[in-house]
Coordinates of N, CA and C in Angstrom, one line a residue:
M1 N 0.8 -1.2 0.0 CA 0.0 0.0 0.0 C 0.9 1.2 0.0
S2 N 0.7 2.1 -0.9 CA 1.5 3.4 -1.0 C 0.6 4.5 -0.6
A3 N 0.3 4.6 0.7 CA -0.7 5.6 1.2 C 0.0 7.0 1.3
L4 N -0.8 8.0 1.0 CA -0.3 9.3 1.1 C -1.4 10.3 1.6
G5 N -2.6 9.9 1.4 CA -3.7 10.8 1.7 C -3.7 11.2 3.2
D6 N -4.0 12.5 3.4 CA -3.9 13.0 4.8 C -5.0 12.4 5.7
G7 N -6.2 11.9 5.1 CA -7.2 11.2 5.9 C -6.6 9.9 6.5
W8 N -5.9 9.2 5.6 CA -5.3 7.9 6.1 C -4.3 8.2 7.2
A9 N -3.5 9.3 7.0 CA -2.4 9.6 8.0 C -3.0 9.9 9.3
V10 N -4.1 10.7 9.3 CA -4.8 11.0 10.6 C -5.3 9.7 11.3
Q11 N -5.9 8.8 10.5 CA -6.4 7.6 11.1 C -5.2 6.7 11.7
V12 N -4.1 6.7 11.0 CA -3.0 5.9 11.5 C -2.5 6.5 12.8
A13 N -2.3 7.9 12.8 CA -1.8 8.6 14.0 C -2.7 8.4 15.1
E14 N -4.0 8.5 14.9 CA -5.0 8.4 15.9 C -5.0 7.0 16.5
A15 N -4.9 6.0 15.6 CA -4.9 4.6 16.1 C -3.6 4.3 17.0
E16 N -2.5 4.9 16.6 CA -1.3 4.6 17.4 C -1.1 5.5 18.6
L17 N -1.7 6.7 18.6 CA -1.4 7.6 19.7 C -2.5 8.0 20.7
S18 N -3.8 8.0 20.2 CA -4.9 8.6 20.9 C -5.1 7.9 22.3
S19 N -5.1 6.6 22.4 CA -5.4 5.9 23.6 C -4.1 5.8 24.5
T20 N -3.0 5.6 23.9 CA -1.8 5.3 24.7 C -1.1 6.6 25.1
L21 N -1.1 7.7 24.3 CA -0.5 8.9 24.5 C -1.4 10.1 24.2
P22 N -2.4 10.3 25.0 CA -3.4 11.3 24.6 C -2.8 12.8 24.5
R23 N -1.9 13.1 25.3 CA -1.3 14.4 25.1 C -0.5 14.5 23.8
R24 N 0.2 13.5 23.5 CA 1.0 13.5 22.2 C 0.0 13.6 21.0
W25 N -1.2 12.9 21.2 CA -2.2 13.0 20.2 C -2.8 14.4 20.0
A26 N -3.0 15.1 21.2 CA -3.4 16.5 21.1 C -2.4 17.3 20.4
H27 N -1.2 17.2 20.7 CA -0.1 17.9 19.9 C -0.2 17.6 18.4
T28 N -0.3 16.3 18.1 CA -0.4 15.9 16.7 C -1.5 16.6 16.0
Q29 N -2.7 16.6 16.6 CA -3.9 17.2 16.0 C -3.6 18.7 15.8
G30 N -3.0 19.4 16.7 CA -2.6 20.8 16.5 C -1.7 21.0 15.4
V31 N -0.7 20.1 15.3 CA 0.3 20.3 14.2 C -0.3 20.1 12.9
A32 N -1.2 19.1 12.8 CA -2.0 18.9 11.5 C -2.8 20.1 11.2
Q33 N -3.4 20.7 12.2 CA -4.2 21.9 11.9 C -3.4 23.0 11.4
R34 N -2.2 23.2 12.0 CA -1.2 24.2 11.5 C -0.9 23.9 10.0
A35 N -0.8 22.6 9.7 CA -0.4 22.2 8.3 C -1.5 22.6 7.3
V36 N -2.8 22.4 7.8 CA -3.9 22.9 6.9 C -3.8 24.4 6.7
E37 N -3.5 25.1 7.7 CA -3.5 26.6 7.7 C -2.4 27.1 6.8
V38 N -1.2 26.4 6.7 CA -0.1 26.9 5.8 C 0.0 26.2 4.5
S39 N -0.8 25.2 4.3 CA -0.7 24.4 3.1 C -0.7 25.1 1.8
Q40 N -1.4 26.3 1.7 CA -1.5 27.0 0.5 C -0.1 27.4 -0.1
V41 N 0.9 27.5 0.7 CA 2.2 27.9 0.2 C 2.9 26.8 -0.5
L42 N 2.3 25.6 -0.4 CA 3.0 24.4 -1.0 C 2.4 23.9 -2.3
G43 N 1.3 24.4 -2.7 CA 0.6 24.0 -3.9 C 0.3 22.5 -3.9
G44 N 0.9 21.8 -4.9 CA 0.6 20.3 -5.0 C 1.1 19.5 -3.9
D45 N 2.0 20.0 -3.0 CA 2.5 19.2 -1.8 C 1.7 19.5 -0.6
A46 N 0.6 20.2 -0.7 CA -0.2 20.5 0.5 C -0.6 19.2 1.3
S47 N -1.1 18.2 0.6 CA -1.6 17.0 1.3 C -0.4 16.2 1.9
L48 N 0.7 16.3 1.2 CA 2.0 15.7 1.8 C 2.3 16.3 3.1
L49 N 2.3 17.6 3.2 CA 2.6 18.3 4.4 C 1.6 17.9 5.5
I50 N 0.3 17.9 5.2 CA -0.7 17.5 6.2 C -0.5 16.1 6.7
A51 N -0.2 15.2 5.8 CA 0.1 13.8 6.2 C 1.3 13.7 7.1
A52 N 2.3 14.4 6.7 CA 3.6 14.4 7.5 C 3.3 15.0 8.9
A53 N 2.5 16.1 8.9 CA 2.2 16.7 10.2 C 1.4 15.7 11.1
A54 N 0.5 15.0 10.5 CA -0.3 14.0 11.3 C 0.5 12.9 11.8
L55 N 1.6 12.5 11.0 CA 2.4 11.3 11.4 C 3.7 11.6 12.0
H56 N 4.1 12.9 12.2 CA 5.4 13.2 12.6 C 5.9 12.6 13.9
D57 N 4.9 12.4 14.8 CA 5.3 11.9 16.1 C 4.8 10.5 16.4
V58 N 4.4 9.8 15.3 CA 3.8 8.4 15.5 C 4.8 7.5 16.1
G59 N 6.1 7.7 15.9 CA 7.2 6.9 16.5 C 7.2 6.9 18.0
Y60 N 6.5 7.8 18.7 CA 6.4 7.8 20.1 C 5.5 6.7 20.6
A61 N 4.6 6.1 19.8 CA 3.7 5.1 20.2 C 4.5 3.9 20.9
P62 N 4.1 3.5 22.0 CA 4.9 2.5 22.7 C 5.2 1.2 21.9
R63 N 4.3 0.8 21.1 CA 4.6 -0.5 20.4 C 5.6 -0.2 19.3
L64 N 5.8 1.0 18.9 CA 6.7 1.3 17.8 C 8.1 1.7 18.3
A65 N 8.2 2.1 19.5 CA 9.5 2.6 20.1 C 10.6 1.6 20.3
T66 N 11.3 1.3 19.2 CA 12.3 0.3 19.3 C 13.7 0.9 19.6
T67 N 14.0 2.0 18.9 CA 15.3 2.7 19.2 C 15.1 3.7 20.3
G68 N 13.9 4.2 20.6 CA 13.7 5.2 21.5 C 13.8 6.6 20.9
F69 N 14.1 6.7 19.6 CA 14.2 7.9 18.9 C 13.0 8.0 17.9
H70 N 12.0 8.8 18.3 CA 10.7 8.7 17.6 C 10.8 9.0 16.1
P71 N 11.6 9.9 15.6 CA 11.6 10.1 14.1 C 12.0 8.8 13.4
L72 N 13.0 8.1 13.9 CA 13.5 6.9 13.2 C 12.5 5.8 13.4
D73 N 12.0 5.6 14.6 CA 11.0 4.6 14.8 C 9.7 4.8 14.0
G74 N 9.3 6.0 13.9 CA 8.1 6.3 13.1 C 8.3 6.1 11.6
A75 N 9.4 6.5 11.1 CA 9.7 6.4 9.7 C 9.8 4.9 9.3
R76 N 10.5 4.1 10.2 CA 10.5 2.7 9.9 C 9.2 2.0 9.9
F77 N 8.3 2.4 10.9 CA 7.0 1.9 10.9 C 6.2 2.2 9.7
L78 N 6.3 3.4 9.2 CA 5.6 3.8 8.0 C 6.1 3.1 6.8
R79 N 7.3 3.0 6.7 CA 7.9 2.3 5.5 C 7.6 0.8 5.6
D80 N 7.9 0.1 6.8 CA 7.8 -1.3 6.9 C 6.4 -1.9 7.0
E81 N 5.5 -1.2 7.8 CA 4.2 -1.7 8.0 C 3.2 -1.2 7.0
H82 N 3.5 0.0 6.4 CA 2.5 0.6 5.5 C 3.0 0.9 4.1
G83 N 4.2 0.6 3.8 CA 4.7 0.9 2.5 C 4.5 2.3 2.0
T84 N 4.6 3.2 3.0 CA 4.3 4.6 2.7 C 5.2 5.3 1.7
D85 N 4.7 6.3 1.0 CA 5.4 7.1 0.1 C 6.8 7.5 0.7
E86 N 7.8 7.4 -0.1 CA 9.2 7.7 0.4 C 9.4 9.2 0.9
R87 N 8.8 10.1 0.2 CA 8.9 11.5 0.6 C 8.3 11.7 2.0
L88 N 7.1 11.1 2.2 CA 6.5 11.2 3.5 C 7.3 10.6 4.6
V89 N 7.8 9.4 4.3 CA 8.7 8.7 5.3 C 9.9 9.6 5.6
R90 N 10.5 10.1 4.6 CA 11.7 11.0 4.8 C 11.4 12.2 5.6
L91 N 10.2 12.8 5.4 CA 9.8 14.0 6.1 C 9.6 13.6 7.6
V92 N 9.0 12.5 7.9 CA 8.8 12.1 9.3 C 10.1 11.8 9.9
A93 N 11.0 11.1 9.2 CA 12.3 10.8 9.8 C 13.1 12.0 10.1
N94 N 13.0 13.0 9.4 CA 13.9 14.2 9.5 C 13.2 15.4 10.1
H95 N 12.0 15.3 10.6 CA 11.2 16.5 11.0 C 11.9 17.2 12.1
S96 N 11.8 18.6 12.0 CA 12.3 19.5 13.0 C 13.8 19.2 13.4
F97 N 14.6 19.1 12.4 CA 16.1 19.0 12.6 C 16.4 17.7 13.4
A98 N 15.8 16.6 13.1 CA 16.0 15.4 13.8 C 17.5 14.9 13.6
L99 N 18.2 15.3 12.6 CA 19.6 14.8 12.4 C 20.4 15.4 13.6
L100 N 20.1 16.6 14.1 CA 20.9 17.1 15.2 C 20.6 16.3 16.5
E101 N 19.4 15.9 16.7 CA 19.1 15.0 17.9 C 19.7 13.6 17.7
A102 N 19.6 13.1 16.4 CA 20.2 11.8 16.1 C 21.7 11.8 16.5
Q103 N 22.3 12.9 16.2 CA 23.8 13.0 16.5 C 24.0 12.9 18.0
E104 N 23.1 13.6 18.8 CA 23.2 13.5 20.3 C 23.0 12.1 20.7
R105 N 22.3 11.3 20.0 CA 21.9 9.9 20.4 C 22.9 8.9 19.8
G106 N 23.8 9.3 19.0 CA 24.7 8.3 18.3 C 24.0 7.6 17.1
L107 N 22.9 8.2 16.6 CA 22.2 7.6 15.5 C 22.2 8.4 14.2
R108 N 23.1 9.4 14.1 CA 23.1 10.3 13.0 C 23.3 9.6 11.7
E109 N 24.4 8.8 11.6 CA 24.7 8.0 10.4 C 23.6 7.1 10.0
E110 N 23.0 6.4 11.0 CA 21.9 5.5 10.7 C 20.7 6.2 10.1
L111 N 20.3 7.3 10.7 CA 19.2 8.1 10.2 C 19.5 8.7 8.8
A112 N 20.7 9.3 8.6 CA 21.0 9.9 7.4 C 21.1 8.9 6.2
T113 N 21.6 7.7 6.5 CA 21.8 6.7 5.5 C 20.5 6.1 5.1
E114 N 19.7 5.8 6.1 CA 18.4 5.1 5.9 C 17.3 6.0 5.3
F115 N 17.3 7.3 5.8 CA 16.3 8.3 5.4 C 17.0 9.6 5.1
P116 N 17.5 9.8 3.9 CA 18.2 11.0 3.5 C 17.2 12.2 3.6
L117 N 17.8 13.4 3.9 CA 17.0 14.6 4.0 C 16.4 14.9 2.6
L118 N 15.2 15.4 2.6 CA 14.6 15.9 1.4 C 15.2 17.2 1.0
E119 N 15.5 17.4 -0.3 CA 16.0 18.6 -0.8 C 14.8 19.5 -1.3
E120 N 13.9 19.7 -0.4 CA 12.7 20.5 -0.7 C 12.5 21.5 0.5
P121 N 13.3 22.6 0.5 CA 13.4 23.5 1.6 C 12.1 24.0 2.2
L122 N 11.2 24.5 1.3 CA 9.9 25.0 1.8 C 9.1 24.0 2.5
L123 N 9.0 22.8 1.9 CA 8.3 21.7 2.5 C 8.8 21.3 3.9
V124 N 10.1 21.2 4.0 CA 10.8 20.8 5.2 C 10.6 21.9 6.2
D125 N 10.7 23.2 5.8 CA 10.5 24.3 6.7 C 9.0 24.3 7.2
A126 N 8.1 24.0 6.3 CA 6.7 24.1 6.7 C 6.4 23.1 7.8
L127 N 7.0 21.9 7.7 CA 6.7 20.9 8.8 C 7.4 21.4 10.1
V128 N 8.6 22.0 10.0 CA 9.2 22.5 11.2 C 8.2 23.6 11.8
Y129 N 7.8 24.5 11.0 CA 6.8 25.5 11.4 C 5.6 24.9 12.2
C130 N 5.0 24.0 11.6 CA 3.8 23.4 12.2 C 4.1 22.7 13.5
D131 N 5.2 22.0 13.6 CA 5.6 21.3 14.9 C 6.0 22.3 15.9
M132 N 6.8 23.3 15.5 CA 7.4 24.2 16.5 C 6.6 25.4 16.8
T133 N 5.3 25.5 16.3 CA 4.4 26.6 16.7 C 3.2 26.0 17.3
T134 N 3.3 24.7 17.9 CA 2.2 24.0 18.5 C 2.7 23.5 19.8
T135 N 1.9 23.8 20.9 CA 2.2 23.3 22.2 C 2.0 21.8 22.4
P136 N 2.4 21.2 23.5 CA 2.1 19.8 23.7 C 0.6 19.5 23.8
K137 N -0.2 20.5 24.2 CA -1.6 20.4 24.2 C -2.3 20.6 22.9
G138 N -1.6 21.0 21.9 CA -2.1 21.3 20.6 C -2.5 22.7 20.3
D139 N -2.2 23.6 21.2 CA -2.5 25.0 21.0 C -1.4 25.7 20.2
R140 N -1.8 26.9 19.6 CA -0.8 27.7 18.9 C 0.2 28.4 19.9
T141 N 1.4 28.5 19.5 CA 2.4 29.2 20.3 C 3.4 29.8 19.3
T142 N 4.4 30.5 19.9 CA 5.5 31.0 19.1 C 6.6 29.9 19.1
A143 N 7.5 30.0 18.2 CA 8.6 29.1 18.2 C 9.5 29.3 19.4
Q144 N 9.7 30.6 19.8 CA 10.5 30.9 20.9 C 9.9 30.3 22.2
D145 N 8.6 30.4 22.4 CA 8.0 29.8 23.5 C 8.0 28.3 23.5
R146 N 7.9 27.7 22.3 CA 8.0 26.2 22.2 C 9.3 25.7 22.5
V147 N 10.4 26.4 22.0 CA 11.7 25.9 22.4 C 12.0 26.1 23.9
A148 N 11.5 27.2 24.5 CA 11.6 27.4 25.9 C 10.9 26.3 26.7
E149 N 9.7 25.9 26.2 CA 8.9 24.8 26.9 C 9.7 23.5 26.8
V150 N 10.2 23.2 25.6 CA 11.0 21.9 25.5 C 12.2 21.9 26.4
R151 N 12.9 23.0 26.5 CA 14.1 23.1 27.4 C 13.7 22.9 28.8
S152 N 12.6 23.6 29.2 CA 12.1 23.5 30.6 C 11.6 22.0 30.9
R153 N 10.9 21.4 30.0 CA 10.4 20.1 30.2 C 11.5 19.0 30.3
Y154 N 12.5 19.1 29.5 CA 13.6 18.1 29.4 C 14.8 18.4 30.2
G155 N 15.1 19.7 30.4 CA 16.3 20.2 31.1 C 17.4 20.4 30.1
D156 N 18.2 21.4 30.3 CA 19.3 21.7 29.3 C 20.4 20.7 29.2
D157 N 20.6 19.8 30.2 CA 21.6 18.9 30.1 C 21.2 17.5 29.6
S158 N 19.9 17.4 29.2 CA 19.4 16.1 28.7 C 19.8 16.1 27.2
V159 N 19.6 14.9 26.6 CA 19.8 14.7 25.1 C 18.9 15.7 24.4
V160 N 17.7 15.8 24.7 CA 16.7 16.7 24.0 C 17.1 18.1 24.3
G161 N 17.5 18.4 25.5 CA 17.8 19.8 25.9 C 19.0 20.3 25.1
R162 N 20.1 19.4 25.0 CA 21.2 19.8 24.1 C 20.8 20.0 22.7
F163 N 20.0 19.0 22.2 CA 19.6 19.1 20.8 C 18.8 20.4 20.5
I164 N 17.8 20.7 21.4 CA 17.0 21.9 21.1 C 17.8 23.2 21.2
R165 N 18.7 23.2 22.1 CA 19.6 24.4 22.1 C 20.4 24.6 20.8
R166 N 20.9 23.5 20.3 CA 21.6 23.5 19.0 C 20.7 23.8 17.8
A167 N 19.5 23.3 17.8 CA 18.6 23.4 16.7 C 17.8 24.8 16.7
A168 N 17.8 25.4 17.9 CA 16.9 26.7 18.0 C 17.1 27.7 16.9
P169 N 18.4 28.0 16.5 CA 18.5 29.0 15.5 C 18.0 28.5 14.1
E170 N 18.1 27.3 13.8 CA 17.6 26.7 12.6 C 16.1 26.7 12.6
I171 N 15.5 26.3 13.8 CA 14.0 26.3 14.0 C 13.5 27.7 13.7
F172 N 14.1 28.7 14.4 CA 13.6 30.1 14.2 C 13.7 30.5 12.8
A173 N 14.8 30.2 12.1 CA 15.0 30.6 10.7 C 13.9 29.9 9.8
S174 N 13.6 28.6 10.1 CA 12.6 27.9 9.3 C 11.2 28.6 9.5
V175 N 10.9 28.9 10.7 CA 9.6 29.6 11.0 C 9.5 30.9 10.3
E176 N 10.6 31.7 10.3 CA 10.6 33.0 9.7 C 10.4 32.8 8.1
R177 N 11.0 31.8 7.5 CA 10.9 31.6 6.1 C 9.4 31.3 5.8
V178 N 8.8 30.4 6.6 CA 7.4 30.1 6.3 C 6.5 31.3 6.5
E179 N 6.7 32.0 7.6 CA 6.0 33.3 7.8 C 6.1 34.2 6.6
A180 N 7.3 34.4 6.1 CA 7.5 35.2 4.9 C 6.8 34.7 3.7
A181 N 6.8 33.4 3.5 CA 6.0 32.8 2.4 C 4.5 33.0 2.5
L182 N 4.0 32.9 3.8 CA 2.6 33.1 4.0 C 2.3 34.6 3.8
A183 N 3.2 35.5 4.2 CA 2.9 36.9 4.0 C 2.9 37.3 2.5
D184 N 3.6 36.5 1.7 CA 3.6 36.8 0.2 C 2.4 36.2 -0.5
Q185 N 1.6 35.5 0.2 CA 0.4 34.9 -0.5 C -0.6 36.0 -0.8
P186 N -1.3 35.9 -1.9 CA -2.4 36.9 -2.2 C -3.5 36.7 -1.2
R187 N -4.1 37.7 -0.8 CA -5.2 37.7 0.2 C -6.5 37.4 -0.5

């Protein structure tokens, strides 16, 4: 099955996250809503963005967490259990500068080899924007507040804390590029 439709993606994410990780499911729903809101800047890739937003955190599902690194676990699940479109799998694998966190975890080479980065900057930035402007409860926030929340939740000396500090300038730049693209859209 080569699924790509965003309806399918939401169903898969809900099945994997809603009962076991309701807070993660709330975040996922918010990220998918942001994707709907910004999708007009992507033209033909709008449904790909929405699907990636719905599935970006599926790797947190307890039954899928084999490495403990959710982008890698989620991408493998989508590829191996669903035969999902390669672009979608690569977006999930690399969302929100996952390579930087993979490096902190000693998984950078594995992630980069198995799921190379997409060379589609606006699409990649749009997924970062959606994820990093959504709170854990699914509400809208600024990227600065989201990064501060992640640092507070995990602590600066944790793997995630070190990653988010390194990724913050890239996250902010991605969000700014998407906001500029949105501002350039005809009203």
